[in-house]
Structures are given as structure tokens and as C-alpha cells.
């Protein structure tokens, strides 16, 4: 598991906490920040998974 996958999951977790806090406190700006963190975490995790897939494929062809 590479660092992009781990960091992506952490960003998703952070975004989920921010979304929960925004809902509890009624802070609209925090809601948008939480969504942003959550989405960037998903994208970063997917990027890390794709990197692993490509590196494993290139390793099997040599």
C-alpha cells in the first residue's frame, strides 16, 4: 500500500469528521470544506491504487 492510498483515506476520514461537525454546529463553510477534503481523499486514494496497478503490471511483463 503506497502513501497516496493512506493519505487519501486520512483525508476522507478528516472530511467525514468535518461534515459531521458542520451538521452539528450548522456551519455552512465547514460543510464545503469537509466535502472538499472527502472528495480529494477519494481521488488521491484512487490515484494510489492506479499507481500500484500499473507498477504491478509493469513488473510482471519483464
CSV table of N, CA, C and O in Angstrom, one decimal, residues 52-62:
chain,number,residue,atom,x,y,z
A,52,UNK,N,-0.3,1.6,-8.0
A,52,UNK,CA,0.1,0.2,-7.7
A,52,UNK,C,-0.3,-0.8,-8.8
A,52,UNK,O,0.5,-1.7,-9.1
A,53,UNK,N,-1.4,-0.6,-9.4
A,53,UNK,CA,-1.8,-1.5,-10.5
A,53,UNK,C,-0.8,-1.4,-11.7
A,53,UNK,O,-0.4,-2.4,-12.2
A,54,UNK,N,-0.5,-0.2,-12.0
A,54,UNK,CA,0.5,0.0,-13.1
A,54,UNK,C,1.9,-0.6,-12.8
A,54,UNK,O,2.5,-1.3,-13.6
A,55,UNK,N,2.3,-0.4,-11.6
A,55,UNK,CA,3.6,-0.9,-11.2
A,55,UNK,C,3.6,-2.4,-11.1
A,55,UNK,O,4.6,-3.1,-11.5
A,56,UNK,N,2.5,-3.0,-10.7
A,56,UNK,CA,2.5,-4.5,-10.7
A,56,UNK,C,2.4,-5.1,-12.1
A,56,UNK,O,2.9,-6.1,-12.3
A,57,UNK,N,1.7,-4.4,-13.0
A,57,UNK,CA,1.6,-4.8,-14.4
A,57,UNK,C,2.9,-4.7,-15.1
A,57,UNK,O,3.3,-5.6,-15.8
A,58,UNK,N,3.6,-3.6,-14.8
A,58,UNK,CA,4.9,-3.5,-15.5
A,58,UNK,C,6.0,-4.5,-14.9
A,58,UNK,O,6.9,-4.9,-15.6
A,59,UNK,N,5.8,-4.8,-13.7
A,59,UNK,CA,6.7,-5.8,-13.1
A,59,UNK,C,6.5,-7.2,-13.6
A,59,UNK,O,7.4,-8.0,-13.6
A,60,UNK,N,5.3,-7.5,-14.0
A,60,UNK,CA,5.0,-8.9,-14.5
A,60,UNK,C,5.4,-9.1,-15.9
A,60,UNK,O,5.6,-10.2,-16.4
A,61,UNK,N,5.6,-8.0,-16.7
A,61,UNK,CA,5.9,-8.1,-18.1
A,61,UNK,C,7.4,-8.3,-18.3
A,61,UNK,O,7.8,-8.6,-19.4
A,62,UNK,N,8.2,-8.0,-17.4
A,62,UNK,CA,9.7,-8.0,-17.6
A,62,UNK,C,10.2,-9.3,-17.2
A,62,UNK,O,10.1,-10.1,-16.5
